[in-house]
């Protein structure tokens, strides 16, 4: 059942931040602090923001942290779920969201303070049609690295690269109706044989003609766990991405 926590001060939000929590523990607090900074910056710029969070089979510590947080990043809508699948949890949260725009992130992600503002600016520049991604990705914890993402309009970009790699990570910003029209697929590692729901979603949206572009000046800080990461689970079980239109297969 949906729990509306702090809905009174948000009327018709411009942006719904969808964040999924599972077993992030204390790191969930840092993610909510990150969203606090993003929300404060956005609302100073006149952008109304709501936060829609899922607690999908959380451990006790994660649930305690999320429910106990009381700053500007406190979820306006909290969805306790028993799904056990990241993509399906996102779909549920997106259906509950009220904003015209949706920003998707995970419960152990941190975003640069300007993230929402830059995405809204880029959305305007691209006529509201593009899916937006962070310009810089910083990996930390079990694996430290920095990488730059490029849009599909970059001269060096080749769509065929999606045969072997995922050029854009799971954090994305687009119109809510786009996520409704192209939902994430089920990808439980070790059960379905399929995985990498964000990779598949990138393939599907690209094949349907939705441009993937970069919100310049944005940074996405991503925890790459040394043990227990979802990506590692997909790899360990030799998961495949679902059939996609991008390679000539109906989903």
GROMACS .gro file of C-alpha atoms in nm:
model
  251
    1UNK     CA    1   0.000   0.000   0.000
    2UNK     CA    2   0.124   0.347  -0.087
    3UNK     CA    3   0.231   0.562   0.204
    4UNK     CA    4   0.206   0.935   0.131
    5UNK     CA    5   0.449   1.089   0.376
    6UNK     CA    6   0.484   1.459   0.306
    7UNK     CA    7   0.251   1.534   0.019
    8UNK     CA    8   0.094   1.858   0.136
    9UNK     CA    9   0.365   2.098   0.019
   10UNK     CA   10   0.396   1.955  -0.333
   11UNK     CA   11   0.123   2.031  -0.584
   12UNK     CA   12   0.164   1.903  -0.939
   13UNK     CA   13   0.541   1.843  -0.926
   14UNK     CA   14   0.751   1.906  -1.235
   15UNK     CA   15   0.993   1.621  -1.157
   16UNK     CA   16   0.937   1.293  -0.975
   17UNK     CA   17   1.258   1.138  -0.846
   18UNK     CA   18   1.213   0.760  -0.837
   19UNK     CA   19   1.460   0.593  -0.602
   20UNK     CA   20   1.465   0.222  -0.519
   21UNK     CA   21   1.586   0.088  -0.184
   22UNK     CA   22   1.667  -0.274  -0.100
   23UNK     CA   23   1.958  -0.347   0.132
   24UNK     CA   24   2.167  -0.029   0.122
   25UNK     CA   25   2.177   0.016   0.498
   26UNK     CA   26   2.341   0.337   0.618
   27UNK     CA   27   2.431   0.433   0.261
   28UNK     CA   28   2.062   0.507   0.206
   29UNK     CA   29   2.107   0.807   0.436
   30UNK     CA   30   2.376   0.951   0.209
   31UNK     CA   31   2.155   0.901  -0.094
   32UNK     CA   32   1.873   1.091   0.076
   33UNK     CA   33   2.116   1.368   0.168
   34UNK     CA   34   2.216   1.383  -0.199
   35UNK     CA   35   1.852   1.415  -0.302
   36UNK     CA   36   1.808   1.687  -0.041
   37UNK     CA   37   2.076   1.897  -0.207
   38UNK     CA   38   1.928   1.834  -0.553
   39UNK     CA   39   1.580   1.922  -0.438
   40UNK     CA   40   1.686   2.244  -0.264
   41UNK     CA   41   1.876   2.358  -0.574
   42UNK     CA   42   1.586   2.268  -0.803
   43UNK     CA   43   1.321   2.440  -0.595
   44UNK     CA   44   1.536   2.752  -0.574
   45UNK     CA   45   1.522   2.747  -0.955
   46UNK     CA   46   1.143   2.717  -0.948
   47UNK     CA   47   1.131   2.344  -1.023
   48UNK     CA   48   0.880   2.152  -0.811
   49UNK     CA   49   1.011   1.812  -0.703
   50UNK     CA   50   0.858   1.504  -0.543
   51UNK     CA   51   1.046   1.196  -0.428
   52UNK     CA   52   0.890   0.853  -0.478
   53UNK     CA   53   1.080   0.574  -0.301
   54UNK     CA   54   1.037   0.199  -0.294
   55UNK     CA   55   1.131  -0.037  -0.011
   56UNK     CA   56   1.141  -0.366  -0.198
   57UNK     CA   57   1.217  -0.650   0.045
   58UNK     CA   58   1.444  -0.421   0.249
   59UNK     CA   59   1.662  -0.531   0.538
   60UNK     CA   60   1.582  -0.384   0.877
   61UNK     CA   61   1.860  -0.124   0.867
   62UNK     CA   62   1.760   0.014   0.527
   63UNK     CA   63   1.398   0.040   0.632
   64UNK     CA   64   1.495   0.214   0.956
   65UNK     CA   65   1.712   0.468   0.774
   66UNK     CA   66   1.459   0.550   0.500
   67UNK     CA   67   1.161   0.576   0.731
   68UNK     CA   68   1.356   0.777   0.987
   69UNK     CA   69   1.502   1.037   0.752
   70UNK     CA   70   1.345   1.379   0.798
   71UNK     CA   71   1.534   1.621   0.570
   72UNK     CA   72   1.434   1.777   0.236
   73UNK     CA   73   1.510   1.446   0.065
   74UNK     CA   74   1.245   1.265   0.266
   75UNK     CA   75   1.021   1.063   0.032
   76UNK     CA   76   0.683   1.216  -0.041
   77UNK     CA   77   0.555   0.873  -0.140
   78UNK     CA   78   0.693   0.552   0.008
   79UNK     CA   79   0.602   0.217  -0.147
   80UNK     CA   80   0.664  -0.097   0.060
   81UNK     CA   81   0.694  -0.377  -0.197
   82UNK     CA   82   0.749  -0.751  -0.206
   83UNK     CA   83   0.864  -0.783  -0.567
   84UNK     CA   84   1.233  -0.865  -0.550
   85UNK     CA   85   1.306  -0.712  -0.889
   86UNK     CA   86   1.461  -0.372  -0.954
   87UNK     CA   87   1.294  -0.303  -1.288
   88UNK     CA   88   0.946  -0.400  -1.172
   89UNK     CA   89   0.989  -0.190  -0.856
   90UNK     CA   90   1.077   0.108  -1.074
   91UNK     CA   91   0.771   0.050  -1.290
   92UNK     CA   92   0.549   0.052  -0.983
   93UNK     CA   93   0.701   0.374  -0.853
   94UNK     CA   94   0.676   0.547  -1.191
   95UNK     CA   95   0.307   0.461  -1.212
   96UNK     CA   96   0.260   0.625  -0.871
   97UNK     CA   97   0.461   0.936  -0.967
   98UNK     CA   98   0.286   1.266  -1.040
   99UNK     CA   99   0.551   1.465  -1.225
  100UNK     CA  100   0.569   1.521  -1.598
  101UNK     CA  101   0.937   1.425  -1.579
  102UNK     CA  102   1.097   1.131  -1.400
  103UNK     CA  103   1.451   1.091  -1.270
  104UNK     CA  104   1.547   0.728  -1.200
  105UNK     CA  105   1.821   0.646  -0.950
  106UNK     CA  106   1.916   0.372  -0.703
  107UNK     CA  107   1.928   0.372  -0.326
  108UNK     CA  108   2.307   0.387  -0.306
  109UNK     CA  109   2.355   0.648  -0.579
  110UNK     CA  110   2.464   1.006  -0.519
  111UNK     CA  111   2.392   1.287  -0.763
  112UNK     CA  112   2.560   1.622  -0.813
  113UNK     CA  113   2.364   1.908  -0.661
  114UNK     CA  114   2.282   2.053  -1.005
  115UNK     CA  115   2.146   1.726  -1.145
  116UNK     CA  116   1.776   1.809  -1.166
  117UNK     CA  117   1.839   2.167  -1.279
  118UNK     CA  118   2.076   2.056  -1.556
  119UNK     CA  119   1.838   1.784  -1.673
  120UNK     CA  120   1.550   2.027  -1.696
  121UNK     CA  121   1.765   2.270  -1.893
  122UNK     CA  122   1.882   1.995  -2.129
  123UNK     CA  123   1.527   1.867  -2.171
  124UNK     CA  124   1.424   2.212  -2.287
  125UNK     CA  125   1.716   2.234  -2.529
  126UNK     CA  126   1.628   1.896  -2.682
  127UNK     CA  127   1.261   1.982  -2.718
  128UNK     CA  128   1.152   1.749  -2.439
  129UNK     CA  129   1.211   1.437  -2.650
  130UNK     CA  130   1.545   1.310  -2.523
  131UNK     CA  131   1.638   1.061  -2.253
  132UNK     CA  132   1.910   1.226  -2.048
  133UNK     CA  133   2.210   1.073  -1.874
  134UNK     CA  134   2.487   1.201  -1.649
  135UNK     CA  135   2.795   1.337  -1.818
  136UNK     CA  136   3.043   1.196  -1.566
  137UNK     CA  137   3.016   0.867  -1.378
  138UNK     CA  138   3.233   0.816  -1.069
  139UNK     CA  139   3.255   0.459  -0.935
  140UNK     CA  140   3.358   0.404  -0.574
  141UNK     CA  141   3.383   0.140  -0.301
  142UNK     CA  142   3.486  -0.197  -0.446
  143UNK     CA  143   3.604  -0.046  -0.775
  144UNK     CA  144   3.721   0.311  -0.826
  145UNK     CA  145   3.697   0.460  -1.174
  146UNK     CA  146   3.582   0.764  -1.368
  147UNK     CA  147   3.410   0.750  -1.706
  148UNK     CA  148   3.245   0.994  -1.943
  149UNK     CA  149   2.914   0.909  -2.108
  150UNK     CA  150   2.834   1.035  -2.457
  151UNK     CA  151   2.504   1.077  -2.634
  152UNK     CA  152   2.390   0.893  -2.944
  153UNK     CA  153   2.456   1.217  -3.134
  154UNK     CA  154   2.829   1.193  -3.066
  155UNK     CA  155   3.029   1.121  -3.385
  156UNK     CA  156   3.207   0.836  -3.209
  157UNK     CA  157   2.884   0.662  -3.103
  158UNK     CA  158   2.790   0.341  -3.285
  159UNK     CA  159   2.455   0.178  -3.192
  160UNK     CA  160   2.614  -0.161  -3.261
  161UNK     CA  161   2.813  -0.117  -2.941
  162UNK     CA  162   2.503  -0.224  -2.750
  163UNK     CA  163   2.567  -0.578  -2.869
  164UNK     CA  164   2.852  -0.604  -2.619
  165UNK     CA  165   2.824  -0.315  -2.373
  166UNK     CA  166   2.585  -0.073  -2.210
  167UNK     CA  167   2.684   0.285  -2.300
  168UNK     CA  168   2.452   0.448  -2.041
  169UNK     CA  169   2.410   0.347  -1.682
  170UNK     CA  170   2.083   0.306  -1.494
  171UNK     CA  171   2.036   0.670  -1.394
  172UNK     CA  172   1.813   0.844  -1.649
  173UNK     CA  173   1.579   1.141  -1.687
  174UNK     CA  174   1.289   1.157  -1.931
  175UNK     CA  175   0.917   1.224  -1.966
  176UNK     CA  176   0.708   1.007  -1.739
  177UNK     CA  177   0.493   0.888  -2.030
  178UNK     CA  178   0.802   0.746  -2.200
  179UNK     CA  179   0.870   0.520  -1.900
  180UNK     CA  180   0.503   0.419  -1.899
  181UNK     CA  181   0.513   0.332  -2.271
  182UNK     CA  182   0.846   0.146  -2.242
  183UNK     CA  183   0.854  -0.018  -1.898
  184UNK     CA  184   1.147  -0.207  -1.751
  185UNK     CA  185   1.142  -0.585  -1.792
  186UNK     CA  186   1.165  -0.846  -1.519
  187UNK     CA  187   1.523  -0.956  -1.459
  188UNK     CA  188   1.574  -1.154  -1.140
  189UNK     CA  189   1.931  -1.288  -1.142
  190UNK     CA  190   1.950  -1.664  -1.112
  191UNK     CA  191   1.578  -1.713  -1.180
  192UNK     CA  192   1.475  -1.587  -1.522
  193UNK     CA  193   1.810  -1.621  -1.698
  194UNK     CA  194   1.778  -1.257  -1.800
  195UNK     CA  195   1.934  -0.949  -1.646
  196UNK     CA  196   2.059  -0.595  -1.700
  197UNK     CA  197   1.714  -0.436  -1.716
  198UNK     CA  198   1.859  -0.088  -1.774
  199UNK     CA  199   2.069  -0.215  -2.067
  200UNK     CA  200   1.758  -0.369  -2.224
  201UNK     CA  201   1.562  -0.048  -2.161
  202UNK     CA  202   1.833   0.152  -2.337
  203UNK     CA  203   1.816  -0.084  -2.635
  204UNK     CA  204   1.437  -0.066  -2.656
  205UNK     CA  205   1.412   0.311  -2.629
  206UNK     CA  206   1.692   0.367  -2.879
  207UNK     CA  207   1.528   0.128  -3.126
  208UNK     CA  208   1.200   0.319  -3.093
  209UNK     CA  209   1.371   0.643  -3.192
  210UNK     CA  210   1.412   0.807  -2.853
  211UNK     CA  211   1.741   1.000  -2.851
  212UNK     CA  212   1.981   0.942  -2.562
  213UNK     CA  213   2.164   1.262  -2.475
  214UNK     CA  214   2.388   1.403  -2.202
  215UNK     CA  215   2.295   1.658  -1.939
  216UNK     CA  216   2.622   1.847  -1.938
  217UNK     CA  217   2.780   1.932  -1.606
  218UNK     CA  218   2.615   1.646  -1.416
  219UNK     CA  219   2.788   1.377  -1.210
  220UNK     CA  220   2.651   1.040  -1.099
  221UNK     CA  221   2.838   0.873  -0.813
  222UNK     CA  222   2.782   0.497  -0.827
  223UNK     CA  223   2.875   0.241  -0.564
  224UNK     CA  224   3.030  -0.067  -0.722
  225UNK     CA  225   3.018  -0.317  -0.440
  226UNK     CA  226   3.306  -0.558  -0.393
  227UNK     CA  227   3.055  -0.826  -0.292
  228UNK     CA  228   2.684  -0.873  -0.350
  229UNK     CA  229   2.630  -0.628  -0.637
  230UNK     CA  230   2.341  -0.687  -0.874
  231UNK     CA  231   2.569  -0.654  -1.177
  232UNK     CA  232   2.799  -0.919  -1.031
  233UNK     CA  233   2.500  -1.147  -0.975
  234UNK     CA  234   2.393  -1.107  -1.338
  235UNK     CA  235   2.745  -1.188  -1.454
  236UNK     CA  236   2.780  -1.483  -1.218
  237UNK     CA  237   2.462  -1.638  -1.353
  238UNK     CA  238   2.559  -1.559  -1.713
  239UNK     CA  239   2.246  -1.353  -1.758
  240UNK     CA  240   2.137  -1.229  -2.099
  241UNK     CA  241   1.940  -0.920  -2.186
  242UNK     CA  242   1.586  -0.984  -2.307
  243UNK     CA  243   1.508  -0.983  -2.678
  244UNK     CA  244   1.504  -0.630  -2.811
  245UNK     CA  245   1.383  -0.452  -3.121
  246UNK     CA  246   1.727  -0.298  -3.159
  247UNK     CA  247   1.862  -0.629  -3.288
  248UNK     CA  248   1.558  -0.723  -3.491
  249UNK     CA  249   1.368  -0.924  -3.229
  250UNK     CA  250   1.026  -0.841  -3.094
  251UNK     CA  251   1.033  -0.816  -2.712
   0.00000   0.00000   0.00000
